[in-house]
């Protein structure tokens, strides 16, 4: 996910993340797991700010040197 640079500080990223977490609940899934790139410091910081922590890479990201998987 990304928000265009001309929309900073409007809470759009948080709204998107909240909607994803709502889908997890509606689908009766255990927890949200997301993937981002290891050079995406802003994204990693954003997810950590909202309670996500790093976890082992899953599925297509196993062995991916540039992938970081996070879980809540």
Short mmCIF file of C-alpha atoms in Angstrom, two decimals, residues 15-16 25-26 36 38 40 44:
data_model
loop_
_atom_site.label_atom_id
_atom_site.label_comp_id
_atom_site.label_asym_id
_atom_site.label_seq_id
_atom_site.Cartn_x
_atom_site.Cartn_y
_atom_site.Cartn_z
CA UNK A 15 -7.50 4.23 7.41
CA UNK A 16 -6.22 1.66 4.91
CA UNK A 25 -11.74 -9.96 11.74
CA UNK A 26 -14.62 -10.35 9.27
CA UNK A 36 7.19 -5.02 2.85
CA UNK A 38 13.63 -4.22 3.70
CA UNK A 40 11.01 0.62 3.16
CA UNK A 44 8.33 -0.65 8.66
#
